[in-house]
Amino acid sequence: MIKNLLKKDGVSSKIVLIVLDGLGGLPIKDGMTELEIAKTPNLDKIVSFSATGCHIPVDFGITPGSGPGHLALFGYDPTKFQIGRGILEALGLGLEVGPYDITARGNYATIDKDGKVVDRRAGRIKTEENIEITQKLSQAIKNLPISIKSGKEHRLGLVFHFNKPVESTLKDTDPQSEGLFPKEPEGNDDASKLIREFLSIVKKVLKDQEKANYILLRGFARMPEIESFNSKFNLKSCAIAVYPMYKGIAKLVGMEVLNSNGESFKDQINTLKSAWGDYDFFFLHYKKTDSAGEDGNYELKISAIEEFDSYLPEIMSLNPNVIAITGDHSTPSIMKSHSWHPVPVLIYSKFTLGKTSQRLTERECLKGELGIFPTYKLINYLLAHSLRLEKFGA
Amino acid sequence: MIKNLLKKDGVSSKIVLIVLDGLGGLPIKDGMTELEIAKTPNLDKIVSFSATGCHIPVDFGITPGSGPGHLALFGYDPTKFQIGRGILEALGLGLEVGPYDITARGNYATIDKDGKVVDRRAGRIKTEENIEITQKLSQAIKNLPISIKSGKEHRLGLVFHFNKPVESTLKDTDPQSEGLFPKEPEGNDDASKLIREFLSIVKKVLKDQEKANYILLRGFARMPEIESFNSKFNLKSCAIAVYPMYKGIAKLVGMEVLNSNGESFKDQINTLKSAWGDYDFFFLHYKKTDSAGEDGNYELKISAIEEFDSYLPEIMSLNPNVIAITGDHSTPSIMKSHSWHPVPVLIYSKFTLGKTSQRLTERECLKGELGIFPTYKLINYLLAHSLRLEKFGA
């Protein structure tokens, strides 16, 4: 419906979507959450003029991964756009994926002399060892249309490049249990042939490795057919993120990914400033809140929130028409993981009711004018508050 | 979606779903509801540590029957699983229903000497008279594959047993108006034949009854095809209820129905305790709240709530991982009937935000972290809070 309501032109309003990754939490001390404990004078100032609420990324009680969480924030119903693991791994590691390419997630594994899998994760080798082996392997396959890149420990991302549409009957080669042979692709299609060739080189190059002497492949996936964010919402968007995963998801929906001169949030804000004239939608990703929550380090999560708060005036000084501040999912420190809890959100603009919540916290946002709503509808509010939507019906 | 996210094994958490039938109400005195007036010290204690909210069993403004209300609580969208009246009547009265059987609801009725219906409800004969007549009739049909059982007043439940799939073109025999002939089945299929035979025996056996000299049949229905609760949610469930209706609905979704040594709530709690080691999902049904509301007896409803509250510590002492306390629909005493009002709910677990509501009441629960949500999504929350779900997407 939104598509038909988008104003065609003449709108120059600017929207900033700030994602504090894993923002929501649960009580950790004296019954208070990380957001409640954190001192956030700058956020507190704008809350009275903001619409607040909570959003649910996937469904009631469902814990979202970062992929679905961000897709929802970008206005895509994540239950309708399930993104293969291979593609997220590849994009996440910064590999380029073309429209006909096939991606996969790889595990370095140990096989015995007969070829049976002895350890599906090659004893979880160290990342440094992975990088070294992957370089050697890259060298050996440099004439093949294949890109590979190390992930953490035994993991790697792979892209099999094709310059035209190819059939694919590929299934995971990982047999899922030790003591079995890998299930190698048997098809006569180009994709199966290329992967067989790749695997035979892998076997030769890695044969003397003690642990990582083979690769198991999982989650074969192509670039999904997904309408670009810019076309869907008539916006010129960019993404300012540091971690490859979030750059990857932004790329997936066709946002322009901007590189910063460094990895600090200060660097990201400098990028925001210098790109201010060139776009009208800015996705600004702040990672520290999630990492701290995942580590169960609530003090770090609190200080990450406070650090973000200290940068808020710089963002405000750009005078955006609409700022949304929220998370892609909750990551309560006490759970050390993502969770299903609704994520607090604040929308600052000239056209809010306001004065419903005292602060941007889980409990205060429950009182807000936005209520509890599906995350993928947030974009409606951003477009509305930036006056980019026509009236529905006469 | 839930199905793909269920953890396969290794989860031993225990969930107790306590249904205080017809829980929600409306102001009855000094602007306060039954829940607001009731003194519930034990409920009050756990509310601070609970997630609260309100749920809507069928749709906004729709008053649910007990069947849809419970189906929704069990995680089935009640608009997609409409259960025939015959099956609820039969299961509700405790009749056994096989996979090929056909059930019906019967009314004792009065017909004149030509066979025309004079009174569709046989003057609402007393239940005792019904029982007596039904016994006589049971005796007369003992060689036929038919089970019948008395309901209240003029009602009865019937099951026509078949040991293989049979066609059925059966329609209600009740002509819906007095002065008309009953519409007897005319088909040549086995079901129609059996029912014609049954009705001719009825006519003979009851011919001397003053009022109940015939039976009208309505709501022919087979056992619905419904995936069992245990398979749908990977749980081992049991139901602890006293009234046949609720046992029936629990049976319908494949829960194991446990019998208590008596009909008091104390007896039900003893059953809960002795079954504690054998299941991981316990549906505990408390009827008194609804009966009192239906009678418009708000004092009795208040004392029923208070009586339940006095048993709560015994349930808590079992240390369940998740307790949900709610109703299947509201039954305001001032309406003397079920109503469409959202039903307050509380979920007690380690992973709640809490401190949003002061008490389990209609008004306080509106402030809670669960918001207002469809009843059939409650199961998502119960599974989430008991850590039985994987993350959605990477």
mmCIF file with all atom_site columns, C-alpha atoms in Angstrom, chain A residues 192-289:
data_model
loop_
_atom_site.group_PDB
_atom_site.id
_atom_site.type_symbol
_atom_site.label_atom_id
_atom_site.label_alt_id
_atom_site.label_comp_id
_atom_site.label_asym_id
_atom_site.label_entity_id
_atom_site.label_seq_id
_atom_site.pdbx_PDB_ins_code
_atom_site.Cartn_x
_atom_site.Cartn_y
_atom_site.Cartn_z
_atom_site.occupancy
_atom_site.B_iso_or_equiv
_atom_site.pdbx_formal_charge
_atom_site.auth_seq_id
_atom_site.auth_comp_id
_atom_site.auth_asym_id
_atom_site.auth_atom_id
_atom_site.pdbx_PDB_model_num
ATOM 1  C CA . SER A 1 192 ? 28.025 -28.916 -9.339  1.00 0.00 ? 192 SER A CA 1
ATOM 2  C CA . LYS A 1 193 ? 30.975 -29.306 -11.705 1.00 0.00 ? 193 LYS A CA 1
ATOM 3  C CA . LEU A 1 194 ? 32.679 -26.176 -10.392 1.00 0.00 ? 194 LEU A CA 1
ATOM 4  C CA . ILE A 1 195 ? 32.223 -27.236 -6.793  1.00 0.00 ? 195 ILE A CA 1
ATOM 5  C CA . ARG A 1 196 ? 33.573 -30.754 -7.477  1.00 0.00 ? 196 ARG A CA 1
ATOM 6  C CA . GLU A 1 197 ? 36.620 -29.180 -9.063  1.00 0.00 ? 197 GLU A CA 1
ATOM 7  C CA . PHE A 1 198 ? 37.012 -26.856 -6.082  1.00 0.00 ? 198 PHE A CA 1
ATOM 8  C CA . LEU A 1 199 ? 36.737 -29.709 -3.589  1.00 0.00 ? 199 LEU A CA 1
ATOM 9  C CA . SER A 1 200 ? 39.328 -31.824 -5.400  1.00 0.00 ? 200 SER A CA 1
ATOM 10 C CA . ILE A 1 201 ? 41.778 -28.921 -5.218  1.00 0.00 ? 201 ILE A CA 1
ATOM 11 C CA . VAL A 1 202 ? 40.935 -28.434 -1.532  1.00 0.00 ? 202 VAL A CA 1
ATOM 12 C CA . LYS A 1 203 ? 41.790 -32.089 -0.895  1.00 0.00 ? 203 LYS A CA 1
ATOM 13 C CA . LYS A 1 204 ? 45.173 -31.760 -2.636  1.00 0.00 ? 204 LYS A CA 1
ATOM 14 C CA . VAL A 1 205 ? 46.204 -28.425 -1.147  1.00 0.00 ? 205 VAL A CA 1
ATOM 15 C CA . LEU A 1 206 ? 45.193 -29.258 2.424   1.00 0.00 ? 206 LEU A CA 1
ATOM 16 C CA . LYS A 1 207 ? 46.277 -32.912 2.477   1.00 0.00 ? 207 LYS A CA 1
ATOM 17 C CA . ASP A 1 208 ? 49.156 -32.294 4.871   1.00 0.00 ? 208 ASP A CA 1
ATOM 18 C CA . GLN A 1 209 ? 47.192 -30.171 7.329   1.00 0.00 ? 209 GLN A CA 1
ATOM 19 C CA . GLU A 1 210 ? 46.809 -31.935 10.649  1.00 0.00 ? 210 GLU A CA 1
ATOM 20 C CA . LYS A 1 211 ? 43.291 -30.699 11.383  1.00 0.00 ? 211 LYS A CA 1
ATOM 21 C CA . ALA A 1 212 ? 41.894 -28.530 8.595   1.00 0.00 ? 212 ALA A CA 1
ATOM 22 C CA . ASN A 1 213 ? 42.358 -30.965 5.728   1.00 0.00 ? 213 ASN A CA 1
ATOM 23 C CA . TYR A 1 214 ? 38.979 -30.523 4.057   1.00 0.00 ? 214 TYR A CA 1
ATOM 24 C CA . ILE A 1 215 ? 35.977 -28.172 3.719   1.00 0.00 ? 215 ILE A CA 1
ATOM 25 C CA . LEU A 1 216 ? 32.296 -28.971 4.291   1.00 0.00 ? 216 LEU A CA 1
ATOM 26 C CA . LEU A 1 217 ? 29.778 -26.699 2.576   1.00 0.00 ? 217 LEU A CA 1
ATOM 27 C CA . ARG A 1 218 ? 26.370 -25.628 3.882   1.00 0.00 ? 218 ARG A CA 1
ATOM 28 C CA . GLY A 1 219 ? 23.568 -23.184 3.171   1.00 0.00 ? 219 GLY A CA 1
ATOM 29 C CA . PHE A 1 220 ? 23.997 -22.732 -0.592  1.00 0.00 ? 220 PHE A CA 1
ATOM 30 C CA . ALA A 1 221 ? 22.100 -19.575 -1.484  1.00 0.00 ? 221 ALA A CA 1
ATOM 31 C CA . ARG A 1 222 ? 21.824 -16.994 -4.215  1.00 0.00 ? 222 ARG A CA 1
ATOM 32 C CA . MET A 1 223 ? 21.269 -13.303 -3.845  1.00 0.00 ? 223 MET A CA 1
ATOM 33 C CA . PRO A 1 224 ? 17.577 -13.092 -2.989  1.00 0.00 ? 224 PRO A CA 1
ATOM 34 C CA . GLU A 1 225 ? 15.180 -11.306 -5.288  1.00 0.00 ? 225 GLU A CA 1
ATOM 35 C CA . ILE A 1 226 ? 14.309 -8.357  -3.191  1.00 0.00 ? 226 ILE A CA 1
ATOM 36 C CA . GLU A 1 227 ? 13.081 -4.969  -4.304  1.00 0.00 ? 227 GLU A CA 1
ATOM 37 C CA . SER A 1 228 ? 15.624 -2.340  -3.418  1.00 0.00 ? 228 SER A CA 1
ATOM 38 C CA . PHE A 1 229 ? 14.952 -0.115  -0.449  1.00 0.00 ? 229 PHE A CA 1
ATOM 39 C CA . ASN A 1 230 ? 15.358 3.014   -2.564  1.00 0.00 ? 230 ASN A CA 1
ATOM 40 C CA . SER A 1 231 ? 12.796 1.918   -5.113  1.00 0.00 ? 231 SER A CA 1
ATOM 41 C CA . LYS A 1 232 ? 10.389 0.532   -2.521  1.00 0.00 ? 232 LYS A CA 1
ATOM 42 C CA . PHE A 1 233 ? 10.282 3.731   -0.485  1.00 0.00 ? 233 PHE A CA 1
ATOM 43 C CA . ASN A 1 234 ? 11.449 6.390   -2.949  1.00 0.00 ? 234 ASN A CA 1
ATOM 44 C CA . LEU A 1 235 ? 14.502 7.243   -0.870  1.00 0.00 ? 235 LEU A CA 1
ATOM 45 C CA . LYS A 1 236 ? 18.171 7.763   -1.542  1.00 0.00 ? 236 LYS A CA 1
ATOM 46 C CA . SER A 1 237 ? 19.728 5.762   1.229   1.00 0.00 ? 237 SER A CA 1
ATOM 47 C CA . CYS A 1 238 ? 23.135 5.028   2.656   1.00 0.00 ? 238 CYS A CA 1
ATOM 48 C CA . ALA A 1 239 ? 24.460 2.786   5.399   1.00 0.00 ? 239 ALA A CA 1
ATOM 49 C CA . ILE A 1 240 ? 27.151 3.727   7.872   1.00 0.00 ? 240 ILE A CA 1
ATOM 50 C CA . ALA A 1 241 ? 28.241 0.570   9.662   1.00 0.00 ? 241 ALA A CA 1
ATOM 51 C CA . VAL A 1 242 ? 31.536 -0.962  10.693  1.00 0.00 ? 242 VAL A CA 1
ATOM 52 C CA . TYR A 1 243 ? 30.816 -4.688  10.972  1.00 0.00 ? 243 TYR A CA 1
ATOM 53 C CA . PRO A 1 244 ? 30.679 -6.655  7.699   1.00 0.00 ? 244 PRO A CA 1
ATOM 54 C CA . MET A 1 245 ? 27.390 -8.368  8.662   1.00 0.00 ? 245 MET A CA 1
ATOM 55 C CA . TYR A 1 246 ? 25.467 -5.074  8.766   1.00 0.00 ? 246 TYR A CA 1
ATOM 56 C CA . LYS A 1 247 ? 27.158 -3.715  5.675   1.00 0.00 ? 247 LYS A CA 1
ATOM 57 C CA . GLY A 1 248 ? 26.088 -6.975  4.055   1.00 0.00 ? 248 GLY A CA 1
ATOM 58 C CA . ILE A 1 249 ? 22.430 -6.644  4.965   1.00 0.00 ? 249 ILE A CA 1
ATOM 59 C CA . ALA A 1 250 ? 22.406 -3.011  3.830   1.00 0.00 ? 250 ALA A CA 1
ATOM 60 C CA . LYS A 1 251 ? 23.942 -4.091  0.502   1.00 0.00 ? 251 LYS A CA 1
ATOM 61 C CA . LEU A 1 252 ? 21.341 -6.809  0.189   1.00 0.00 ? 252 LEU A CA 1
ATOM 62 C CA . VAL A 1 253 ? 18.573 -4.194  0.066   1.00 0.00 ? 253 VAL A CA 1
ATOM 63 C CA . GLY A 1 254 ? 20.599 -1.964  -2.215  1.00 0.00 ? 254 GLY A CA 1
ATOM 64 C CA . MET A 1 255 ? 21.685 0.757   0.193   1.00 0.00 ? 255 MET A CA 1
ATOM 65 C CA . GLU A 1 256 ? 24.921 2.499   -0.604  1.00 0.00 ? 256 GLU A CA 1
ATOM 66 C CA . VAL A 1 257 ? 27.459 1.390   1.969   1.00 0.00 ? 257 VAL A CA 1
ATOM 67 C CA . LEU A 1 258 ? 29.788 4.210   3.004   1.00 0.00 ? 258 LEU A CA 1
ATOM 68 C CA . ASN A 1 259 ? 33.248 3.530   4.375   1.00 0.00 ? 259 ASN A CA 1
ATOM 69 C CA . SER A 1 260 ? 34.561 5.506   7.314   1.00 0.00 ? 260 SER A CA 1
ATOM 70 C CA . ASN A 1 261 ? 38.149 6.522   7.984   1.00 0.00 ? 261 ASN A CA 1
ATOM 71 C CA . GLY A 1 262 ? 38.359 4.253   10.978  1.00 0.00 ? 262 GLY A CA 1
ATOM 72 C CA . GLU A 1 263 ? 36.138 2.027   13.060  1.00 0.00 ? 263 GLU A CA 1
ATOM 73 C CA . SER A 1 264 ? 35.070 4.270   15.948  1.00 0.00 ? 264 SER A CA 1
ATOM 74 C CA . PHE A 1 265 ? 31.598 5.745   16.259  1.00 0.00 ? 265 PHE A CA 1
ATOM 75 C CA . LYS A 1 266 ? 33.247 9.138   16.017  1.00 0.00 ? 266 LYS A CA 1
ATOM 76 C CA . ASP A 1 267 ? 34.494 8.090   12.565  1.00 0.00 ? 267 ASP A CA 1
ATOM 77 C CA . GLN A 1 268 ? 30.996 6.937   11.642  1.00 0.00 ? 268 GLN A CA 1
ATOM 78 C CA . ILE A 1 269 ? 29.546 10.300  12.676  1.00 0.00 ? 269 ILE A CA 1
ATOM 79 C CA . ASN A 1 270 ? 32.148 12.085  10.573  1.00 0.00 ? 270 ASN A CA 1
ATOM 80 C CA . THR A 1 271 ? 30.998 9.988   7.634   1.00 0.00 ? 271 THR A CA 1
ATOM 81 C CA . LEU A 1 272 ? 27.396 10.937  8.396   1.00 0.00 ? 272 LEU A CA 1
ATOM 82 C CA . LYS A 1 273 ? 28.332 14.595  8.387   1.00 0.00 ? 273 LYS A CA 1
ATOM 83 C CA . SER A 1 274 ? 30.268 14.507  5.156   1.00 0.00 ? 274 SER A CA 1
ATOM 84 C CA . ALA A 1 275 ? 27.531 12.517  3.377   1.00 0.00 ? 275 ALA A CA 1
ATOM 85 C CA . TRP A 1 276 ? 24.725 14.706  4.744   1.00 0.00 ? 276 TRP A CA 1
ATOM 86 C CA . GLY A 1 277 ? 24.076 16.536  1.491   1.00 0.00 ? 277 GLY A CA 1
ATOM 87 C CA . ASP A 1 278 ? 24.046 13.431  -0.680  1.00 0.00 ? 278 ASP A CA 1
ATOM 88 C CA . TYR A 1 279 ? 21.295 11.208  0.746   1.00 0.00 ? 279 TYR A CA 1
ATOM 89 C CA . ASP A 1 280 ? 17.929 11.461  2.432   1.00 0.00 ? 280 ASP A CA 1
ATOM 90 C CA . PHE A 1 281 ? 17.968 8.248   4.462   1.00 0.00 ? 281 PHE A CA 1
ATOM 91 C CA . PHE A 1 282 ? 20.876 7.360   6.734   1.00 0.00 ? 282 PHE A CA 1
ATOM 92 C CA . PHE A 1 283 ? 21.170 3.983   8.448   1.00 0.00 ? 283 PHE A CA 1
ATOM 93 C CA . LEU A 1 284 ? 23.652 4.438   11.260  1.00 0.00 ? 284 LEU A CA 1
ATOM 94 C CA . HIS A 1 285 ? 24.648 1.230   13.026  1.00 0.00 ? 285 HIS A CA 1
ATOM 95 C CA . TYR A 1 286 ? 26.106 1.149   16.555  1.00 0.00 ? 286 TYR A CA 1
ATOM 96 C CA . LYS A 1 287 ? 27.430 -2.282  17.484  1.00 0.00 ? 287 LYS A CA 1
ATOM 97 C CA . LYS A 1 288 ? 28.774 -1.966  21.046  1.00 0.00 ? 288 LYS A CA 1
ATOM 98 C CA . THR A 1 289 ? 25.430 -2.385  22.828  1.00 0.00 ? 289 THR A CA 1
#
